[in-house]
Tab-separated table of C-alpha atoms and ligand atoms in Angstrom:
chain	number	residue	atom	x	y	z
A	33	MET	CA	24.375	30.987	27.425
A	34	ILE	CA	23.167	33.184	30.456
A	35	ILE	CA	19.231	33.906	30.952
A	36	LEU	CA	17.599	36.373	33.494
A	37	GLY	CA	14.488	35.656	34.218
A	38	ILE	CA	11.281	37.663	35.303
A	39	GLU	CA	7.405	37.359	36.539
A	40	THR	CA	5.705	39.148	37.485
A	41	SER	CA	2.134	38.274	36.214
A	42	CYS	CA	-0.396	38.293	39.371
A	43	ASP	CA	0.383	38.849	43.558
A	44	GLU	CA	4.552	36.856	43.180
A	45	THR	CA	7.230	38.801	42.264
A	46	GLY	CA	9.959	36.360	40.927
A	47	VAL	CA	13.703	36.401	39.657
A	48	ALA	CA	15.705	33.862	38.410
A	49	ILE	CA	19.084	33.280	36.596
A	50	TYR	CA	19.471	30.006	33.672
A	51	ASP	CA	22.367	28.430	32.646
A	52	THR	CA	21.954	26.929	29.236
A	53	GLU	CA	25.264	25.020	30.137
A	54	ARG	CA	25.260	25.095	34.585
A	55	HIS	CA	21.485	25.020	34.828
A	56	LEU	CA	19.603	27.654	36.943
A	57	LEU	CA	22.375	29.612	39.458
A	58	ALA	CA	20.135	31.837	41.937
A	59	HIS	CA	16.490	32.223	42.360
A	60	LYS	CA	14.724	34.727	44.516
A	61	LEU	CA	10.966	35.483	45.215
A	62	HIS	CA	9.048	38.264	46.812
A	63	SER	CA	5.276	36.848	47.919
A	64	GLN	CA	2.481	40.072	47.866
A	65	ILE	CA	0.825	37.431	50.331
A	66	LYS	CA	0.898	40.027	53.034
A	67	LEU	CA	0.300	43.359	51.042
A	68	HIS	CA	-3.267	41.492	50.367
A	69	ALA	CA	-4.351	39.689	53.072
A	70	GLU	CA	-6.581	42.260	54.321
A	71	PHE	CA	-8.231	42.507	50.961
A	72	GLY	CA	-8.979	38.788	50.942
A	73	GLY	CA	-7.650	38.354	48.231
A	74	VAL	CA	-5.565	40.195	45.188
A	75	VAL	CA	-5.708	44.428	44.250
A	76	PRO	CA	-4.419	44.459	40.253
A	77	GLU	CA	-3.452	48.515	41.418
A	78	LEU	CA	-0.878	47.479	44.329
A	79	ALA	CA	0.364	44.368	42.802
A	80	SER	CA	1.637	46.535	39.572
A	81	ARG	CA	2.955	48.691	42.313
A	82	ASP	CA	4.780	45.887	44.734
A	83	HIS	CA	6.430	44.705	40.941
A	84	VAL	CA	7.586	48.481	40.794
A	85	ARG	CA	8.783	48.359	44.141
A	86	LYS	CA	10.688	44.486	44.056
A	87	LEU	CA	11.823	44.052	40.948
A	88	LEU	CA	15.108	45.844	40.902
A	89	PRO	CA	16.417	45.399	44.467
A	90	LEU	CA	15.392	40.981	43.148
A	91	VAL	CA	17.187	41.489	39.700
A	92	LYS	CA	20.760	43.039	42.139
A	93	GLU	CA	19.931	39.675	44.534
A	94	VAL	CA	20.167	36.849	41.715
A	95	LEU	CA	23.008	38.272	39.877
A	96	LEU	CA	25.202	38.607	42.959
A	97	GLU	CA	24.256	35.236	44.196
A	98	ALA	CA	24.794	33.991	41.032
A	99	GLU	CA	28.532	36.349	40.553
A	100	ILE	CA	27.618	37.332	37.330
A	101	THR	CA	27.522	41.104	36.414
A	102	LEU	CA	24.521	42.414	33.807
A	103	GLN	CA	26.769	42.312	30.626
A	104	ASP	CA	27.322	38.530	31.508
A	105	LEU	CA	23.274	38.588	30.260
A	106	ASP	CA	22.652	36.961	27.275
A	107	ALA	CA	19.207	37.108	26.669
A	108	ILE	CA	15.713	38.620	29.843
A	109	ALA	CA	12.710	36.193	29.412
A	110	TYR	CA	10.072	38.011	30.939
A	111	THR	CA	6.096	36.803	31.556
A	112	ALA	CA	4.309	38.413	28.081
A	113	GLY	CA	0.195	36.339	29.609
A	114	PRO	CA	-2.250	35.629	31.265
A	115	GLY	CA	-2.099	37.562	33.794
A	116	LEU	CA	-3.363	41.014	35.421
A	117	VAL	CA	-2.048	43.425	32.829
A	118	GLY	CA	-0.506	46.409	35.205
A	119	ALA	CA	1.296	43.566	36.368
A	120	LEU	CA	1.994	42.597	33.101
A	121	MET	CA	3.570	45.617	32.560
A	122	VAL	CA	5.650	46.207	34.701
A	123	GLY	CA	7.567	42.930	33.676
A	124	ALA	CA	7.703	44.209	30.035
A	125	ALA	CA	8.806	47.142	30.244
A	126	PHE	CA	11.830	46.107	32.800
A	127	ALA	CA	12.748	43.880	30.559
A	128	LYS	CA	12.154	45.299	27.207
A	129	SER	CA	14.744	48.547	28.384
A	130	MET	CA	17.145	46.470	30.111
A	131	GLY	CA	17.021	44.592	26.910
A	132	LEU	CA	17.415	48.073	24.850
A	133	VAL	CA	20.681	49.409	26.441
A	134	LEU	CA	22.023	45.451	27.188
A	135	LYS	CA	21.305	44.966	23.154
A	136	ILE	CA	20.079	41.323	23.873
A	137	PRO	CA	16.840	39.894	23.176
A	138	ALA	CA	13.376	40.197	25.583
A	139	ILE	CA	12.130	37.063	25.103
A	140	PRO	CA	8.639	36.522	25.708
A	141	VAL	CA	7.064	34.246	27.424
A	142	HIS	CA	3.878	31.870	28.354
A	143	HIS	CA	3.297	31.991	31.338
A	144	MET	CA	1.755	28.458	31.299
A	145	GLU	CA	4.315	26.844	28.816
A	146	ALA	CA	6.601	28.215	31.560
A	147	HIS	CA	4.481	26.469	34.454
A	148	LEU	CA	4.520	22.990	32.108
A	149	LEU	CA	7.815	23.172	31.905
A	150	ALA	CA	8.915	23.527	35.608
A	151	PRO	CA	9.570	19.817	35.735
A	152	PHE	CA	12.411	19.987	32.874
A	153	LEU	CA	14.108	21.935	36.264
A	154	GLU	CA	14.498	18.981	38.141
A	155	PRO	CA	17.246	15.945	38.083
A	156	SER	CA	14.893	13.394	36.404
A	157	PRO	CA	13.057	15.438	33.729
A	158	PRO	CA	10.257	14.659	31.396
A	159	GLN	CA	11.069	13.610	28.070
A	160	PHE	CA	8.593	14.851	25.201
A	161	PRO	CA	6.309	13.585	24.193
A	162	PHE	CA	3.825	13.437	27.661
A	163	LEU	CA	-0.082	14.626	28.900
A	164	ALA	CA	0.971	17.455	31.057
A	165	LEU	CA	-2.560	18.105	33.873
A	166	LEU	CA	-1.690	22.163	34.349
A	167	VAL	CA	-3.773	23.379	38.067
A	168	SER	CA	-3.193	27.278	38.412
A	169	GLY	CA	-5.744	29.615	39.654
A	170	GLY	CA	-6.137	30.805	36.076
A	171	HIS	CA	-6.919	27.550	34.492
A	172	THR	CA	-7.369	24.031	34.060
A	173	GLU	CA	-6.339	21.998	31.456
A	174	LEU	CA	-5.165	18.783	30.225
A	175	ILE	CA	-2.465	19.549	27.024
A	176	GLU	CA	-0.834	16.535	25.035
A	177	ALA	CA	2.414	18.052	24.483
A	178	SER	CA	4.276	16.872	21.444
A	179	SER	CA	6.916	18.634	21.515
A	180	PHE	CA	8.741	21.651	22.600
A	181	GLY	CA	5.866	24.778	21.332
A	182	GLU	CA	3.348	21.629	20.000
A	183	TYR	CA	0.995	22.405	22.633
A	184	LYS	CA	-2.912	20.596	22.221
A	185	ILE	CA	-5.184	21.604	24.799
A	186	LEU	CA	-7.545	17.754	25.512
A	187	GLY	CA	-9.674	19.501	27.962
A	188	GLU	CA	-10.293	22.447	30.205
A	189	THR	CA	-13.091	23.766	32.713
A	190	LEU	CA	-15.979	24.875	31.403
A	191	ASP	CA	-16.035	27.164	34.456
A	192	ASP	CA	-13.720	27.900	37.053
A	193	ALA	CA	-10.050	26.755	37.661
A	194	VAL	CA	-9.851	24.675	40.099
A	195	GLY	CA	-7.172	26.538	42.588
A	196	GLU	CA	-10.065	29.480	42.148
A	197	ALA	CA	-12.167	26.997	43.200
A	198	PHE	CA	-9.971	26.061	46.278
A	199	ASP	CA	-9.532	30.249	46.698
A	200	LYS	CA	-13.454	30.389	46.435
A	201	VAL	CA	-14.326	27.622	48.422
A	202	ALA	CA	-11.980	28.997	52.000
A	203	LYS	CA	-13.149	32.263	51.579
A	204	ILE	CA	-16.949	30.642	52.016
A	205	LEU	CA	-14.781	29.268	55.328
A	206	GLY	CA	-13.418	32.431	56.138
A	207	LEU	CA	-10.281	31.317	55.620
A	208	PRO	CA	-7.811	33.631	55.067
A	209	TYR	CA	-6.007	34.720	52.131
A	210	PRO	CA	-4.015	32.926	49.989
A	211	GLY	CA	-7.079	30.400	49.738
A	212	GLY	CA	-5.827	27.043	49.067
A	213	PRO	CA	-3.005	25.814	50.841
A	214	VAL	CA	-4.699	26.943	53.846
A	215	LEU	CA	-7.937	25.051	52.967
A	216	ALA	CA	-5.809	21.953	52.062
A	217	LYS	CA	-4.061	22.205	55.697
A	218	LEU	CA	-7.437	22.124	56.960
A	219	ALA	CA	-9.032	19.514	55.024
A	220	GLU	CA	-6.308	17.128	57.251
A	221	LYS	CA	-8.176	17.142	59.882
A	222	GLY	CA	-11.883	16.303	57.931
A	223	ASN	CA	-13.662	14.091	59.026
A	224	LYS	CA	-13.923	11.072	56.247
A	225	ASN	CA	-16.643	10.504	56.225
A	226	ARG	CA	-18.952	12.843	56.831
A	227	PHE	CA	-20.309	14.620	53.560
A	228	ILE	CA	-19.820	14.039	50.158
A	229	PHE	CA	-19.900	16.070	47.201
A	230	PRO	CA	-20.309	15.632	43.794
A	231	ARG	CA	-17.834	15.090	41.255
A	232	ALA	CA	-18.845	17.129	37.751
A	233	MET	CA	-19.279	15.603	33.790
A	234	LEU	CA	-18.242	11.379	34.943
A	235	LYS	CA	-19.328	10.481	32.077
A	236	ARG	CA	-18.075	11.348	28.909
A	237	GLY	CA	-15.030	13.473	28.047
A	238	LEU	CA	-12.022	15.263	29.145
A	239	ASN	CA	-13.545	18.747	29.936
A	240	PHE	CA	-13.448	19.724	33.779
A	241	SER	CA	-16.005	21.837	35.676
A	242	PHE	CA	-15.897	22.943	39.229
A	243	SER	CA	-18.254	26.420	40.592
A	244	GLY	CA	-20.931	23.380	40.882
A	245	LEU	CA	-18.954	22.256	43.739
A	246	LYS	CA	-18.084	25.961	45.406
A	247	THR	CA	-22.371	26.033	45.484
A	248	CYS	CA	-21.857	21.858	47.310
A	249	ALA	CA	-19.631	23.546	50.122
A	250	LEU	CA	-21.841	27.344	50.451
A	251	GLN	CA	-25.141	25.299	50.766
A	252	HIS	CA	-23.452	22.842	53.433
A	253	PHE	CA	-21.647	25.894	54.904
A	254	LYS	CA	-25.408	27.407	55.312
A	255	GLU	CA	-27.184	24.336	56.326
A	256	PHE	CA	-24.354	23.061	58.957
A	257	GLY	CA	-23.218	25.886	60.165
A	258	ASN	CA	-19.454	26.990	60.963
A	259	ALA	CA	-18.277	24.884	63.414
A	260	GLU	CA	-14.030	23.707	63.188
A	261	GLN	CA	-15.106	21.280	62.288
A	262	THR	CA	-17.865	21.156	59.693
A	263	LYS	CA	-15.383	23.399	57.868
A	264	ALA	CA	-13.372	20.876	58.517
A	265	ASP	CA	-15.385	18.542	56.893
A	266	ILE	CA	-16.626	20.675	54.136
A	267	ALA	CA	-13.034	20.835	52.935
A	268	PHE	CA	-12.173	17.575	52.947
A	269	ALA	CA	-15.579	16.940	51.161
A	270	PHE	CA	-14.541	19.369	48.737
A	271	GLN	CA	-10.844	18.773	48.002
A	272	GLU	CA	-11.566	15.370	47.966
A	273	ALA	CA	-13.938	15.904	45.161
A	274	ALA	CA	-11.779	18.129	43.101
A	275	VAL	CA	-9.066	15.588	43.102
A	276	ASP	CA	-10.990	12.406	42.456
A	277	SER	CA	-12.059	14.938	38.590
A	278	LEU	CA	-8.830	15.878	38.405
A	279	VAL	CA	-7.254	12.298	38.636
A	280	ILE	CA	-10.471	10.554	36.315
A	281	LYS	CA	-9.782	12.493	33.643
A	282	CYS	CA	-6.127	12.689	33.545
A	283	ARG	CA	-7.011	8.532	33.540
A	284	ARG	CA	-9.575	8.629	30.614
A	285	ALA	CA	-6.275	11.092	28.476
A	286	ILE	CA	-3.564	8.465	29.353
A	287	LYS	CA	-5.996	5.930	28.464
A	288	GLU	CA	-7.143	7.045	25.628
A	289	HIS	CA	-3.958	8.620	23.667
A	290	ASN	CA	-1.438	6.093	25.131
A	291	PHE	CA	0.715	8.212	27.284
A	292	THR	CA	3.563	7.210	30.024
A	293	GLN	CA	4.278	9.993	31.094
A	294	LEU	CA	2.016	12.674	32.933
A	295	VAL	CA	3.267	16.186	34.314
A	296	VAL	CA	1.311	17.816	36.730
A	297	ALA	CA	1.890	21.364	36.963
A	298	GLY	CA	1.094	25.001	38.296
A	299	GLY	CA	-0.155	26.017	41.926
A	300	VAL	CA	-2.076	23.258	42.773
A	301	SER	CA	0.007	21.144	42.112
A	302	ALA	CA	1.646	21.251	45.197
A	303	ASN	CA	-1.534	19.985	46.722
A	304	THR	CA	-0.262	16.221	49.050
A	305	ARG	CA	-3.528	14.716	48.306
A	306	LEU	CA	-3.921	15.423	44.953
A	307	ARG	CA	-0.192	14.318	44.236
A	308	GLU	CA	-1.344	11.162	46.031
A	309	GLN	CA	-3.632	10.788	43.503
A	310	LEU	CA	-2.439	11.202	40.912
A	311	ASN	CA	0.615	9.075	42.544
A	312	ILE	CA	-1.501	5.699	42.757
A	313	MET	CA	-3.444	6.089	39.080
A	314	GLY	CA	-0.351	7.226	38.069
A	315	LYS	CA	1.440	3.527	39.332
A	316	GLU	CA	-1.636	1.644	38.042
A	317	ALA	CA	-1.802	2.796	34.594
A	318	GLY	CA	1.530	2.088	33.700
A	319	VAL	CA	2.459	5.748	33.863
A	320	VAL	CA	5.963	8.143	35.195
A	321	VAL	CA	4.446	11.382	37.293
A	322	TYR	CA	6.278	14.193	36.884
A	323	TYR	CA	6.031	17.378	39.572
A	324	PRO	CA	8.432	20.688	39.561
A	325	ARG	CA	9.551	20.967	43.668
A	326	LEU	CA	7.217	22.123	45.887
A	327	GLU	CA	8.381	26.423	45.598
A	328	PHE	CA	8.147	26.095	41.465
A	329	CYS	CA	4.837	24.427	41.170
A	330	THR	CA	3.376	27.953	42.324
A	331	ASP	CA	4.439	31.098	40.056
A	332	ASN	CA	8.186	32.276	39.889
A	333	GLY	CA	11.253	33.523	37.788
A	334	ALA	CA	13.002	30.760	37.191
A	335	MET	CA	10.391	28.608	35.292
A	336	ILE	CA	10.406	31.708	33.644
A	337	ALA	CA	13.747	31.860	32.801
A	338	TYR	CA	13.764	28.525	31.413
A	339	ALA	CA	11.420	28.985	28.898
A	340	GLY	CA	12.907	31.491	27.604
A	341	ALA	CA	16.293	29.570	27.633
A	342	ARG	CA	14.551	27.082	25.310
A	343	HIS	CA	12.900	30.014	23.481
A	344	PHE	CA	15.908	31.620	22.691
A	345	MET	CA	17.290	28.454	22.170
A	346	ALA	CA	15.014	27.744	19.189
A	347	GLY	CA	15.538	30.718	17.784
A	348	LYS	CA	12.801	32.591	18.004
A	349	LYS	CA	12.613	36.409	17.031
A	350	THR	CA	11.479	39.346	19.608
A	351	ASP	CA	10.440	42.508	18.159
A	352	MET	CA	10.939	45.825	20.114
A	353	GLU	CA	7.096	46.731	21.292
A	354	ILE	CA	6.200	46.779	24.363
A	355	LYS	CA	2.924	44.159	24.374
A	356	VAL	CA	1.370	41.851	26.647
A	357	TYR	CA	-1.246	39.676	26.466
A	358	PRO	CA	-3.604	39.505	30.007
A	359	ARG	CA	-5.300	36.529	28.251
A	360	TRP	CA	-3.451	34.372	26.125
A	361	GLU	CA	-4.164	30.784	24.299
A	362	MET	CA	-1.353	28.567	24.635
B	576	LIG	O1	-0.146	28.978	39.614
B	576	LIG	P1	0.028	29.812	41.099
B	576	LIG	O2	0.709	30.393	41.737
B	576	LIG	O3	-0.161	31.567	39.792
B	576	LIG	C1	-1.412	31.332	38.611
B	576	LIG	O4	-0.665	31.049	37.503
B	576	LIG	O5	-2.833	31.196	39.005
B	576	LIG	O6	-1.317	28.683	41.576
B	576	LIG	C2	-1.874	30.110	42.035
B	576	LIG	C3	-2.761	28.595	42.572
B	576	LIG	C4	-4.428	29.383	43.484
B	576	LIG	O7	-5.092	29.172	43.822
B	576	LIG	C5	-3.652	28.530	44.736
B	576	LIG	O8	-4.694	28.712	45.787
B	576	LIG	C6	-3.009	27.369	43.868
B	576	LIG	O9	-2.479	27.695	42.851
B	576	LIG	N1	-2.775	26.195	45.392
B	576	LIG	C7	-2.791	25.252	46.421
B	576	LIG	C8	-2.229	24.717	47.015
B	576	LIG	N2	-1.200	26.024	47.042
B	576	LIG	C9	-1.538	27.093	45.983
B	576	LIG	N3	-4.170	24.753	46.014
B	576	LIG	C10	-4.488	23.805	47.142
B	576	LIG	N4	-3.752	23.190	47.124
B	576	LIG	C11	-2.199	23.261	47.883
B	576	LIG	N5	-0.954	23.292	47.943
B	577	LIG	ZN1	0.727	30.774	37.643
């Protein structure tokens, strides 16, 4: 079965073709970073318009690269949510219309489920059941993934998502959008002993809180100024605290539920420090840790095509309605 995957939930147009026998055949990504940079964050209307411009050319490119034609497609998978409503509508309308013309199903995919499944695109994928840590710009969740389609949220953020906290602290430090990776780079130059930020909600439970860290970064920035070294020191202290909180809750969930595998996915799973610390914890806890390759940590079409393929193989039914779910529980 050959599935076209379409991702347009935020600021990346991602398109890919997944073959259930030959695996990933092609994938392309257009990032809108340049478009939104001067505004310091994603402007939803500009995002939607850019998806309209880029979607069709990218689809043509992946078809060429995969050496197939539209007639070879068995289904089209698209991100139906969560995300920006206008951006989601572009992908949904595109996929549904194409499905109608080609007389093949258009399968709605949950963006976070697609992130969770992204490590299955790698050569040695995890096996259900496993614990998943989903860390993106809008979500921070610990999920018990019992089998495909069977997910239970064990813990989640009570305020900001961890990626959102990276982006907000980056903004406080005057770093350019997209803040997360830039802040992580700056943290490498940070002095390890200058500032120590608090780890929230350590004692109990599996929930997270990151908004206090953002306030803490702001206070330090105001008090100690904006010299390059001070900014690097704040970036370091913030990243250490954020990473620690994630690692501590993962360790607790593993112990409480006896998991033997941990899947880490979503934009923040590209973070080097997080990977280092989770790998150390994984070794100690006897757990194998799985990540997507770096380019599939952040939003992409490959994970949508893969998630769509699994739903298609599982016989997911679709209807004709063009519907998106800007807020959608997994
Ligand atoms: O999964 P994603 O591409 O989009 C959402 O579904 O939200 O995640 C984007 C988030 C942003 O907050 C971005 O700053 C963060 O992931 N991010 C990182 C890194 N790369 C991306 N945060 C920390 N370190 C990174 N290397
Ligand atoms: Zn995402």
